[in-house]
Coordinates of C-alpha atoms in Angstrom, one line a residue:
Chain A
X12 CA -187.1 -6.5 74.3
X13 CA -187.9 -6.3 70.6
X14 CA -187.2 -2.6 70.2
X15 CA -183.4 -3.1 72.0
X16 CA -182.8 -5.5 69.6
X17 CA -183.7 -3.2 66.8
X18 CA -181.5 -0.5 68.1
X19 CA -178.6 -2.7 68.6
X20 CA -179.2 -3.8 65.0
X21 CA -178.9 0.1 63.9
X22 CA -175.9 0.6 65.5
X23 CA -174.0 -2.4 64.1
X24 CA -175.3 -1.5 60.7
X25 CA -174.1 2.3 61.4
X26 CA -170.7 0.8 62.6
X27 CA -170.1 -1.1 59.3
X28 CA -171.0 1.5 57.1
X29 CA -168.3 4.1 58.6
X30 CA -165.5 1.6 58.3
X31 CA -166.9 -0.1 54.8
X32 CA -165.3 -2.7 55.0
X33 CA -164.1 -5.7 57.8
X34 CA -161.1 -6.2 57.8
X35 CA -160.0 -10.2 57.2
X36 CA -157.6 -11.7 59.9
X37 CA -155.7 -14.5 58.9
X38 CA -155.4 -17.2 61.3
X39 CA -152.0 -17.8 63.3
X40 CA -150.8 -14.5 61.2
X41 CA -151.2 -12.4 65.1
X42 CA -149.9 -13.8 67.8
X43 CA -152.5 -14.4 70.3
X44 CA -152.0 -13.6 73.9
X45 CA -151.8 -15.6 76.2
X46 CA -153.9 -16.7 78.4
X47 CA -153.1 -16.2 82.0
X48 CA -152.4 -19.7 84.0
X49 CA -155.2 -20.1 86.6
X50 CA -153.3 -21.2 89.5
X51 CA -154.7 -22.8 92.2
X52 CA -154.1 -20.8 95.3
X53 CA -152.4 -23.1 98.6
X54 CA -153.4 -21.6 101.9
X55 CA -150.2 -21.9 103.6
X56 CA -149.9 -24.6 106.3
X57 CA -148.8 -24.0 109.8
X58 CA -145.0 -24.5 110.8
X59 CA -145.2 -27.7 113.0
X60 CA -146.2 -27.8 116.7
X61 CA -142.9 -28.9 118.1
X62 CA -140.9 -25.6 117.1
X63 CA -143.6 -23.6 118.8
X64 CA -143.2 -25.2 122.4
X65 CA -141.7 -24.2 124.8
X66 CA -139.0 -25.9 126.6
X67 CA -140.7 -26.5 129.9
X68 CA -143.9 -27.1 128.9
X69 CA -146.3 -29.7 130.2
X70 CA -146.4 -33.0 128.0
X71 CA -149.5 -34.3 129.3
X72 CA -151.2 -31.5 127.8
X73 CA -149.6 -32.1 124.5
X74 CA -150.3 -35.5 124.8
X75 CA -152.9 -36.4 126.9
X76 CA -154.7 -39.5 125.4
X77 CA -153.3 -43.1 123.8
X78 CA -152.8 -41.4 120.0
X79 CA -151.2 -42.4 116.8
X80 CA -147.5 -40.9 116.7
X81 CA -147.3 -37.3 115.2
X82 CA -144.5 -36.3 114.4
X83 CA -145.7 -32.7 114.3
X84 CA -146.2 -32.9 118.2
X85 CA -142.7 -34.9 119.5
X86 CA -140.3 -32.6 120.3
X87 CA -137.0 -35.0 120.1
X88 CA -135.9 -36.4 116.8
X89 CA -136.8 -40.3 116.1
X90 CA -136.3 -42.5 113.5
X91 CA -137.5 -45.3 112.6
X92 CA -136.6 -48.1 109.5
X93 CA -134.1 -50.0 107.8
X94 CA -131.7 -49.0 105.3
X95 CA -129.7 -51.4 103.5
X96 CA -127.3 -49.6 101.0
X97 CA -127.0 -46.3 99.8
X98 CA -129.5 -46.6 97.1
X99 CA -132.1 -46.5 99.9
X100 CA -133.1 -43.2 101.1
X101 CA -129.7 -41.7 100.3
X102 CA -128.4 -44.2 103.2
X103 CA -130.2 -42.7 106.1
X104 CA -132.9 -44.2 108.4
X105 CA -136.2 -42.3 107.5
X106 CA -136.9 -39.6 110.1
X107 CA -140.7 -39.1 111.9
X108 CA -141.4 -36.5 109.2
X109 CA -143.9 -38.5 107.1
X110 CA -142.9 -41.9 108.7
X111 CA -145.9 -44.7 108.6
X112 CA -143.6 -47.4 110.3
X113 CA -144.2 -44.7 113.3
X114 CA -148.1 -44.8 112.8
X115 CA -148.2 -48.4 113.1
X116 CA -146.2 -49.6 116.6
X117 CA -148.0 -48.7 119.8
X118 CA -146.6 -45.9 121.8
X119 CA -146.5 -44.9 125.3
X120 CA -146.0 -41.2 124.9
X121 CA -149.6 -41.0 127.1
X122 CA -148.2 -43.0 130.0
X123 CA -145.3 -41.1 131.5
X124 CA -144.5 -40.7 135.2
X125 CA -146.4 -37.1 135.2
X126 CA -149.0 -39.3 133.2
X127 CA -149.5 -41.8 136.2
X128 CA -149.1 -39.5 138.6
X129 CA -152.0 -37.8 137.5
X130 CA -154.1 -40.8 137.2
X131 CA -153.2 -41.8 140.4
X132 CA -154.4 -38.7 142.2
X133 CA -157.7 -38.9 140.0
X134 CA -158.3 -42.2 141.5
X135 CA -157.2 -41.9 144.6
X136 CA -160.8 -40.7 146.2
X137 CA -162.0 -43.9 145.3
X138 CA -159.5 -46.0 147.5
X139 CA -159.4 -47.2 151.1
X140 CA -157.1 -47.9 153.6
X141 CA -156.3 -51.8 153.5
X142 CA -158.3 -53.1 156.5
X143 CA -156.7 -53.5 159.8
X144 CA -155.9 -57.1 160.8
X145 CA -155.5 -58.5 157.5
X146 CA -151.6 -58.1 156.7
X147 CA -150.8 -61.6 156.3
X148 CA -151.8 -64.6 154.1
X149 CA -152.8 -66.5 156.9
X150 CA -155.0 -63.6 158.6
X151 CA -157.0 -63.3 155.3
X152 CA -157.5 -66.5 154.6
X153 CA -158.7 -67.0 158.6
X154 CA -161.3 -64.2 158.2
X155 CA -162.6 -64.7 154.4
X156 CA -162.0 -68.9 153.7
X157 CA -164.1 -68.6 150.5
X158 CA -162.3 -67.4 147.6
X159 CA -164.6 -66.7 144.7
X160 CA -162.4 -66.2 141.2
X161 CA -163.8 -64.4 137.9
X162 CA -162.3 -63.1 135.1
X163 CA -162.9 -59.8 132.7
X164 CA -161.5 -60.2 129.3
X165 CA -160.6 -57.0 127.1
X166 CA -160.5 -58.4 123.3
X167 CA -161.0 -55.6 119.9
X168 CA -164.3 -56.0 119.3
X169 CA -167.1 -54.2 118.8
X170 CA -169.1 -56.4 121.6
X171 CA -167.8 -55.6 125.3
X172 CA -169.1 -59.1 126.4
X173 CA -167.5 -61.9 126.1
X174 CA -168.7 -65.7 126.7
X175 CA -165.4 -66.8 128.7
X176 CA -166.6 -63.6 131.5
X177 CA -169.5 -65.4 133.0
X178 CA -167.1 -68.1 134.5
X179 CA -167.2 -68.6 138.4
X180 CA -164.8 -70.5 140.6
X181 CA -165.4 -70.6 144.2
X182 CA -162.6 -72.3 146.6
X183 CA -162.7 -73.3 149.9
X184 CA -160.6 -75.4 152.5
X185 CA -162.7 -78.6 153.9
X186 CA -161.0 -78.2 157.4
X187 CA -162.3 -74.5 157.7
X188 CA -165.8 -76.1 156.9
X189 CA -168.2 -77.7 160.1
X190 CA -167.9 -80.9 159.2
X191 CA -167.5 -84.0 162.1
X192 CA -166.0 -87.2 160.4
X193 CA -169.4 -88.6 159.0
X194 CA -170.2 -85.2 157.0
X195 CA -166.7 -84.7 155.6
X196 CA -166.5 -88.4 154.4
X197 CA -169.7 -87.6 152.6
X198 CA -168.9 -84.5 151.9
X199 CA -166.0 -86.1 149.4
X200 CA -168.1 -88.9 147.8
X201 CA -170.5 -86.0 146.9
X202 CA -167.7 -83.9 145.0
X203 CA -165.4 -86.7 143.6
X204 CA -162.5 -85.1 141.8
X205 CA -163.2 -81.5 142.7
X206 CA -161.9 -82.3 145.7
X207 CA -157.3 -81.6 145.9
X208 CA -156.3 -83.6 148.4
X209 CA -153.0 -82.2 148.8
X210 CA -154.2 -78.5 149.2
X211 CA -157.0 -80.2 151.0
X212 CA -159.0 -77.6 148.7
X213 CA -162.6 -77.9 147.5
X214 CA -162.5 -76.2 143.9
X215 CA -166.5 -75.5 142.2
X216 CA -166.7 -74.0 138.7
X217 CA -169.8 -73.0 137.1
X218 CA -170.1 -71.7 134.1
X219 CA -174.0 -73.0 133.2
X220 CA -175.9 -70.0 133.4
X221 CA -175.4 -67.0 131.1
X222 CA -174.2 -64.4 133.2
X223 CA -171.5 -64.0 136.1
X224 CA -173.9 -63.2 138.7
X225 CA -176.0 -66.2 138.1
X226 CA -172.8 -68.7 137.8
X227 CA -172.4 -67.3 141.2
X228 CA -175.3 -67.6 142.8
X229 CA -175.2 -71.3 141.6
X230 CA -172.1 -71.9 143.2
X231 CA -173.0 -70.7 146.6
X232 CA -176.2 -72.7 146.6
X233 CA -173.9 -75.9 145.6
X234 CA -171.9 -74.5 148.2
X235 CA -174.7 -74.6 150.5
X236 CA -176.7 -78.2 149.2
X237 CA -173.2 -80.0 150.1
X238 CA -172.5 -78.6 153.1
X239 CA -176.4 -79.6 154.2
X240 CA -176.5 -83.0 152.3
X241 CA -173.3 -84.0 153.8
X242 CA -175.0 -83.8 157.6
X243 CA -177.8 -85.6 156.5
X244 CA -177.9 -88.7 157.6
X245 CA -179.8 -90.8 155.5
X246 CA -181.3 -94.5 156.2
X247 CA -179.4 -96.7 153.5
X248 CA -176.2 -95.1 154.9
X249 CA -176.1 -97.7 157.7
X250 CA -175.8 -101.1 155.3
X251 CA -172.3 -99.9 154.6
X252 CA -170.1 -102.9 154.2
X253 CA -166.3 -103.0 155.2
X254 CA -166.1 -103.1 151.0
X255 CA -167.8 -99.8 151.3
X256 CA -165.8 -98.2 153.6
X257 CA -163.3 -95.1 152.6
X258 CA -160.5 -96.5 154.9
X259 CA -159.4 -99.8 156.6
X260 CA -161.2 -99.9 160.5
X261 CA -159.5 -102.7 162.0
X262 CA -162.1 -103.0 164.9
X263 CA -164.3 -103.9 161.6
X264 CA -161.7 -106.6 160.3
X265 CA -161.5 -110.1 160.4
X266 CA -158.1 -109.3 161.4
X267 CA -159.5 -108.3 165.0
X268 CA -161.7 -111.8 165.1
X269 CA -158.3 -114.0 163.8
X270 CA -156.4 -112.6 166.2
X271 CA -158.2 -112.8 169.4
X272 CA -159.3 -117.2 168.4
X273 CA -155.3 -117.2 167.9
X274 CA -154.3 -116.1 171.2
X275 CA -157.6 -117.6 173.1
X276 CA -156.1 -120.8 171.7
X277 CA -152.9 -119.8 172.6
X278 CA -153.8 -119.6 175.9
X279 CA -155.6 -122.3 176.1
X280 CA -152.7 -124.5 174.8
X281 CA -150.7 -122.8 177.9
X282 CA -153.2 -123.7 180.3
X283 CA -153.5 -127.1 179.6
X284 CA -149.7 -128.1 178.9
X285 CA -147.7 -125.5 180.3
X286 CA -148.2 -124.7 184.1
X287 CA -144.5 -122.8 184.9
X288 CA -145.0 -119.1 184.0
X289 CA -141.6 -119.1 182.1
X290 CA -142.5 -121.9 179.9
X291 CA -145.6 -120.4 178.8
X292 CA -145.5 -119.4 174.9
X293 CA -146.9 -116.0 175.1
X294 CA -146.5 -114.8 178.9
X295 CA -148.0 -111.8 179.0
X296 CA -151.7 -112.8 178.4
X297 CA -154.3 -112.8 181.8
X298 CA -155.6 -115.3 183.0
X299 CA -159.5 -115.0 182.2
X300 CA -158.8 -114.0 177.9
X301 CA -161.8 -112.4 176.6
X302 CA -162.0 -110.0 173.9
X303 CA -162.5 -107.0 176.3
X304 CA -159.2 -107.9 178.3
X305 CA -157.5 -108.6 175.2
X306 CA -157.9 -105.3 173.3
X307 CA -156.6 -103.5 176.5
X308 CA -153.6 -104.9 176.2
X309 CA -150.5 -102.7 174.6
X310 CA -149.0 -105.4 172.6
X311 CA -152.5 -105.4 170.9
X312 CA -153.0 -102.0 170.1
X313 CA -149.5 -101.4 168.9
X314 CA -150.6 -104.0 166.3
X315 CA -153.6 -102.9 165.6
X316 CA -152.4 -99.3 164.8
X317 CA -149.3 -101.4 162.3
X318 CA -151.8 -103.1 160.7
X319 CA -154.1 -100.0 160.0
X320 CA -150.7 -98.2 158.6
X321 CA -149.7 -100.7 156.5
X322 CA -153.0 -101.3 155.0
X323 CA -153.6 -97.3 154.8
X324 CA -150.8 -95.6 154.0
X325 CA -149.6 -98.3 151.8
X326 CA -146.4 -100.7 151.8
X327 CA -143.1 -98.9 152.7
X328 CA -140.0 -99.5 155.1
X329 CA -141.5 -97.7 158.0
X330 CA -144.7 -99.6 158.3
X331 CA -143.7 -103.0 156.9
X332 CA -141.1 -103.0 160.4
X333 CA -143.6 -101.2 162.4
X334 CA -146.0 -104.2 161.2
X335 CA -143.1 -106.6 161.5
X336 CA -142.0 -105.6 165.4
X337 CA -145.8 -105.3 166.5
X338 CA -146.0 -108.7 165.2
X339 CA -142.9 -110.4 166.9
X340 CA -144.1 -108.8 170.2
X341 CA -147.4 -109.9 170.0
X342 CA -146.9 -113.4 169.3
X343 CA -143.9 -113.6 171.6
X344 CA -141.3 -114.3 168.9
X345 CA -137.4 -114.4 170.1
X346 CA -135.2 -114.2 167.3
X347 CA -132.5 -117.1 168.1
X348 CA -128.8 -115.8 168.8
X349 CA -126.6 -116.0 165.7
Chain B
X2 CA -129.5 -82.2 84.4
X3 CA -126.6 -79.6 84.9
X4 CA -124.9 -82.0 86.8
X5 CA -125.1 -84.4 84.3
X6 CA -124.1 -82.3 81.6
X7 CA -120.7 -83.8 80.6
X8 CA -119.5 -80.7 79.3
X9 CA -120.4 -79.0 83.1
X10 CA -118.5 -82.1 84.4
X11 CA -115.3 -81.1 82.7
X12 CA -115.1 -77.7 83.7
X13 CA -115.1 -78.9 87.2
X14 CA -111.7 -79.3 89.0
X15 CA -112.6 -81.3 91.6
X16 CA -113.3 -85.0 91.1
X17 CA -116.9 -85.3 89.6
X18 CA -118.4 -88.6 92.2
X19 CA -117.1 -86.4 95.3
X20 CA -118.8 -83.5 93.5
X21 CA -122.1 -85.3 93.0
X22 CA -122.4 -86.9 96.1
X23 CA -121.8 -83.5 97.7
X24 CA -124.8 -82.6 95.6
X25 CA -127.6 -85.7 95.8
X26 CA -127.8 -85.9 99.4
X27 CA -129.3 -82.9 101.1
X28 CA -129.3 -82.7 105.4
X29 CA -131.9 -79.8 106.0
X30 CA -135.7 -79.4 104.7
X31 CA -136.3 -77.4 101.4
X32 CA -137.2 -73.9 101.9
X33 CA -140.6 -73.1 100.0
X34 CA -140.8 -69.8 100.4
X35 CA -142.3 -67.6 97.8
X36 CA -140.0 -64.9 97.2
X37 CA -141.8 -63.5 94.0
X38 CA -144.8 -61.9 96.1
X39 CA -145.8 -58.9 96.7
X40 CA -142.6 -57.7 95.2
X41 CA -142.0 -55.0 93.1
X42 CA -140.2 -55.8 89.4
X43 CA -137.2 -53.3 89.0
X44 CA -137.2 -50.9 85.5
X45 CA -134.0 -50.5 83.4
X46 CA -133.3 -47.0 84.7
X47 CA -134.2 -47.3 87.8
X48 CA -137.4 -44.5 87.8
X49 CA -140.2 -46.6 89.7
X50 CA -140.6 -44.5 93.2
X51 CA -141.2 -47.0 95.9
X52 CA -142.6 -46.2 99.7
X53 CA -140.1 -47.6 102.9
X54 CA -143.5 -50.1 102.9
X55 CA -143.6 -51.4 99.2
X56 CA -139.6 -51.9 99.5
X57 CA -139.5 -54.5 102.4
X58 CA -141.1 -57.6 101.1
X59 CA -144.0 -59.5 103.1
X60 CA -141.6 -62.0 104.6
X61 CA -139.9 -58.7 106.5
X62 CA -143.2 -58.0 108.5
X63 CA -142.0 -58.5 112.0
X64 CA -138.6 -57.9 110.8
X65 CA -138.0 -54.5 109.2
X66 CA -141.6 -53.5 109.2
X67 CA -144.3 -54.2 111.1
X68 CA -148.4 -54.9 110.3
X69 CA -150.7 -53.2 108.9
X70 CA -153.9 -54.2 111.0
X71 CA -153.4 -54.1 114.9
X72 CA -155.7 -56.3 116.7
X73 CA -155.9 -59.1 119.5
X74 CA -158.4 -61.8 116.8
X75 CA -155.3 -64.0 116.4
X76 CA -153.8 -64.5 119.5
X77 CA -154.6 -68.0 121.1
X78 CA -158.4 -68.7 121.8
X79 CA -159.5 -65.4 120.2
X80 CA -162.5 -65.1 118.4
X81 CA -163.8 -63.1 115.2
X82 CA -160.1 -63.3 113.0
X83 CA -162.7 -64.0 109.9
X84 CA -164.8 -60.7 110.8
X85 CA -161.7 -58.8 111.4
X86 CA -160.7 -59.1 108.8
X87 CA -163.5 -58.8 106.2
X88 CA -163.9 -55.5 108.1
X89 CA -160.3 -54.5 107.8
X90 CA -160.8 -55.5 104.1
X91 CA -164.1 -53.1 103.8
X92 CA -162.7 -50.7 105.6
X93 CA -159.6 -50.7 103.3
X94 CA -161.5 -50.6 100.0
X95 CA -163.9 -47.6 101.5
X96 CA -160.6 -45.8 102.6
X97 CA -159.4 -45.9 99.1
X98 CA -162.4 -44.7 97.7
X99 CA -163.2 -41.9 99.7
X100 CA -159.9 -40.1 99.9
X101 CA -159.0 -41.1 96.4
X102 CA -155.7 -40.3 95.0
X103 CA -155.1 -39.0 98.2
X104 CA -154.1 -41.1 100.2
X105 CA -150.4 -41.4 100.6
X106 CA -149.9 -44.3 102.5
X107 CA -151.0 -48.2 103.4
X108 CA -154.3 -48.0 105.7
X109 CA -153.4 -48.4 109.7
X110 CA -155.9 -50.1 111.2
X111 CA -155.8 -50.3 114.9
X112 CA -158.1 -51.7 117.2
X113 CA -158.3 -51.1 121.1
X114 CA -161.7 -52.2 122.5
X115 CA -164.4 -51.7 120.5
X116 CA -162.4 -48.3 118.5
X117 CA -161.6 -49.0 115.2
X118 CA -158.1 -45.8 114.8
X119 CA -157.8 -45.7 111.3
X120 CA -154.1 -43.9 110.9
X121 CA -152.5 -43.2 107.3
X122 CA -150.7 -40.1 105.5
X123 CA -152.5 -38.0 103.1
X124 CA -151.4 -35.5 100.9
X125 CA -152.0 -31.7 101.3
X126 CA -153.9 -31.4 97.9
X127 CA -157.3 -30.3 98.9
X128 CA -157.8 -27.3 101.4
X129 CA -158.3 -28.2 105.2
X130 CA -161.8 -27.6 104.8
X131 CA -162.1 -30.5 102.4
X132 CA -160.0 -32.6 104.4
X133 CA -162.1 -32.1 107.5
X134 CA -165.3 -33.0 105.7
X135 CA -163.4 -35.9 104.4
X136 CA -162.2 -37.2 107.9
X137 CA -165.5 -36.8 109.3
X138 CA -167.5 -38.5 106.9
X139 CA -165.2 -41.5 107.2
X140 CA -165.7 -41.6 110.6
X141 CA -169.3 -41.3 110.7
X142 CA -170.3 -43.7 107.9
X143 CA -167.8 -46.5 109.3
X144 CA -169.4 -45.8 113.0
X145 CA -172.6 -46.5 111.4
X146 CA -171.7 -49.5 109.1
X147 CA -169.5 -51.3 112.0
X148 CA -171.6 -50.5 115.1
X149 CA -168.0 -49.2 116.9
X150 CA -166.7 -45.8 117.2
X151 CA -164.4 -45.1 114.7
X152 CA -161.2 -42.3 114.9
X153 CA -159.2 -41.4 111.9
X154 CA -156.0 -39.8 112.8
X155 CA -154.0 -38.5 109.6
X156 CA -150.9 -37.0 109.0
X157 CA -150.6 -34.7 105.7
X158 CA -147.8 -35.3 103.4
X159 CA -146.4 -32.2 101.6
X160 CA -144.7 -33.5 98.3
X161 CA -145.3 -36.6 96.9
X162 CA -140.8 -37.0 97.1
X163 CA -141.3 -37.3 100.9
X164 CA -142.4 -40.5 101.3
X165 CA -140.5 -41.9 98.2
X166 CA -137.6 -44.0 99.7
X167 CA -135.8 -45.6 96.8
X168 CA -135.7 -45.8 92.7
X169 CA -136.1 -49.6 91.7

């Protein structure tokens, strides 16, 4: 190294000896030259898709997925904005080119007919034919009375569960259950309001248990602890009073005891003052009146069955006159002509 | 106090008690909207290049332009609209400091399922190469920090005048 340097050093030494002297230069006296602009170099960019295709082409190719709009990849011109005067964008609704409004709304350039069609042939190896004997409403609901309803919920999240999923209502129709009329009447104390008594539809929704399959397994064994605990018959169930009861029995009622010591006495008033049959106050009643002959008779049961309406259904035209008729037969009541 | 300005009050043609009781009673509810924000303030020569997005003020979304963050958070008995939109927020701010100075429009942020499509125009002024780095570091980092999958579809811009859609 040392012994370059020393040459180097000779030369220089030579170099200013041959010219003597170095010349001076005076500073902005030259003009200097100038240095060449670095310029950055742009690789060119690629001529958008769209004037590259050709005319029949397949678009699901081009677009097979749910994407943001590009407007380098639609073919037909689009615009999208709103221009109020001329001072805004010369007057012109922006075009796709560079068009953010586009971005933003949804699109359903992935979903046309050849779209479905395709999906629909993917998918089709998974379907059945729609089983045989089940056309109808009626037919399905004959075959499968329990209708179980869940839900899926699709939210943007990053969690694909959701709390509101594990939700299960099971429905079924009382009359399509085994129940005689002891097990159905128990069957309703047991459910209270879960019971429609228009639709005549028992409605169960559980929603205790963390996941859907355990909500449903719940249900069915409700389902299932009803339907058993409405069959039992348990010992207290027999000191049911008449205030107990879910509907007016007339055979139960003091209404049946009234009315046969009102037409024994009856009778007996007719036996003692009234021998002639057509003077008698009430003439259809036998002869021997006990409560057994008495409750075979038609004027009785028609009132019976007026009385059970009215107290049943409830106070209307229909069975105040039905009550009202039953009565005036029974008792033998002529309305005097007017 | 204008309407009690006599001076005002002589100008006026019309009878001045018709006049003011035209004036003091008032049959519909006061409007208080703020029309002051999130617009822009005009200069005297009209120079200041404005996007289609910056010109339609925020009462317009809906109207002439529509949102910026697509998701289902605020519809009826949704949860999560406060962690949607910290996240849009974050994911915002990282946007903006990743592709710095390039980015050449608001951040899209749509959300179908659990993806996160983060949409927006850039400008062409770093090479592909760059740009592809870029893209998939944003994706991979946001993946990460939001435990979703993450897709950032971009459109490049060419000139700066492209997206400018009136002098205020």
């Amino acid at each position: 190294m040392s012994v370059l340097h020393k040459k180097q050093a000779q030369t220089i030494t030579d170099d200013q000896q041959d010219e003597e002297f170095r010349t001076f230069e005076i500073p902005g006296l030259k003009a200097k030259e100038e240095r060449k602009k670095m310029r950055r170099r742009t690789k060119k960019v690629h001529p958008p898709r769209h004037l590259r295709m050709r005319t029949d082409q397949e678009w699901i190719n081009v677009w097979p997925t749910a994407s943001t709009f590009k407007w380098s990849a639609v073919p037909f011109p689009v615009r999208q904005g709103f221009v109020k005067t001329q001072t805004e964008n010369e007057g012109v609704i922006p075009g796709k080119y560079a068009n953010a409004e586009l971005m933003k709304i949804p699109n359903f350039l992935h979903l046309t007919p050849g779209h479905i069609k395709k999906h629909c042939q993917a998918i089709k190896k998974f379907c059945t034919a729609w089983p045989r004997g089940l056309e109808t409403d009626e037919s399905c609901e004959k075959y499968f009375p329990l209708e179980v309803v869940e839900s899926d919920y699709c939210v943007s999240g990053p969690s694909i569960r959701d709390p509101r999923a594990r939700q299960v209502t099971v429905k079924v129709k009382l009359s399509k259950l085994d129940l005689d009329y002891h097990a159905r009447d128990k069957m309703l104390r047991l459910v209270g309001n879960k019971y429609n008594h228009e639709t005549d539809e028992l409605t169960l929704t559980t929603d205790r248990c963390p996941l859907k399959k355990q909500n449903h397994d719940y249900a069915m064994y409700l389902l299932t602890a009803l339907y058993h605990e409405s069959w039992a018959r348990e010992p207290w169930e027999a000191e049911k009073t008449e205030a107990d009861m879910e509907r007016y029995f007339w055979d139960q009622s003091k209404s049946k005891s009234g009315i046969i010591s009102l037409l024994t006495r009856i009778k007996n008033i007719d036996k003692t003052s009234h021998s002639e049959p057509d003077a008698r106050l009430i003439p259809y009643l036998p002869e021997d009146v006990t409560e057994e002959t008495l409750l075979l008779l038609p004027e009785l049961q028609t009132y019976k069955e007026a009385v059970e309406d009215l107290i049943n259904e409830g106070e209307n035209h229909t069975t105040v006159m039905n009550y009202k008729n039953s009565v005036k037969k029974l008792l033998n009541i002529k309305t005097p002509p007017s | 106090m204008s309407v009690c300005n006599p001076n005002r009050m002589l100008l006026l043609k019309q009878p001045i008690r018709s006049w003011c009781m035209r004036r003091a009673i008032q049959t519909t509810s006061v409007t208080n909207k703020n029309l002051r924000a999130g617009q822009y303030k005009s200069t005297i020569h009209r120079t200041k290049p404005l996007t289609y997005e910056e010109t339609q003020q925020p009462f317009k979304i809906g109207a002439t332009k529509s949102w910026n963050s697509w998701n289902t958070s605020n519809l009826h008995e949704e949860g999560r609209a406060s962690e949607t939109t910290t996240e849009d927020m974050f994911i915002r701010k990282f946007m903006g400091g990743t592709w710095h100075r390039l980015l050449a429009s608001e951040v899209i942020i749509k959300r179908r399922h659990n993806m996160i499509i983060i949409a927006c125009l850039v400008f062409q002024a770093v090479p592909p190469r760059k740009m592809y780095f870029l893209s998939g570091y944003t994706e991979e980092l946001l993946s990460t920090f939001l435990n979703c999958p993450v897709k950032v579809e971009l459109q490049t811009v060419k000139d700066k005048k492209d997206i400018i859609f009136k002098y205020i």
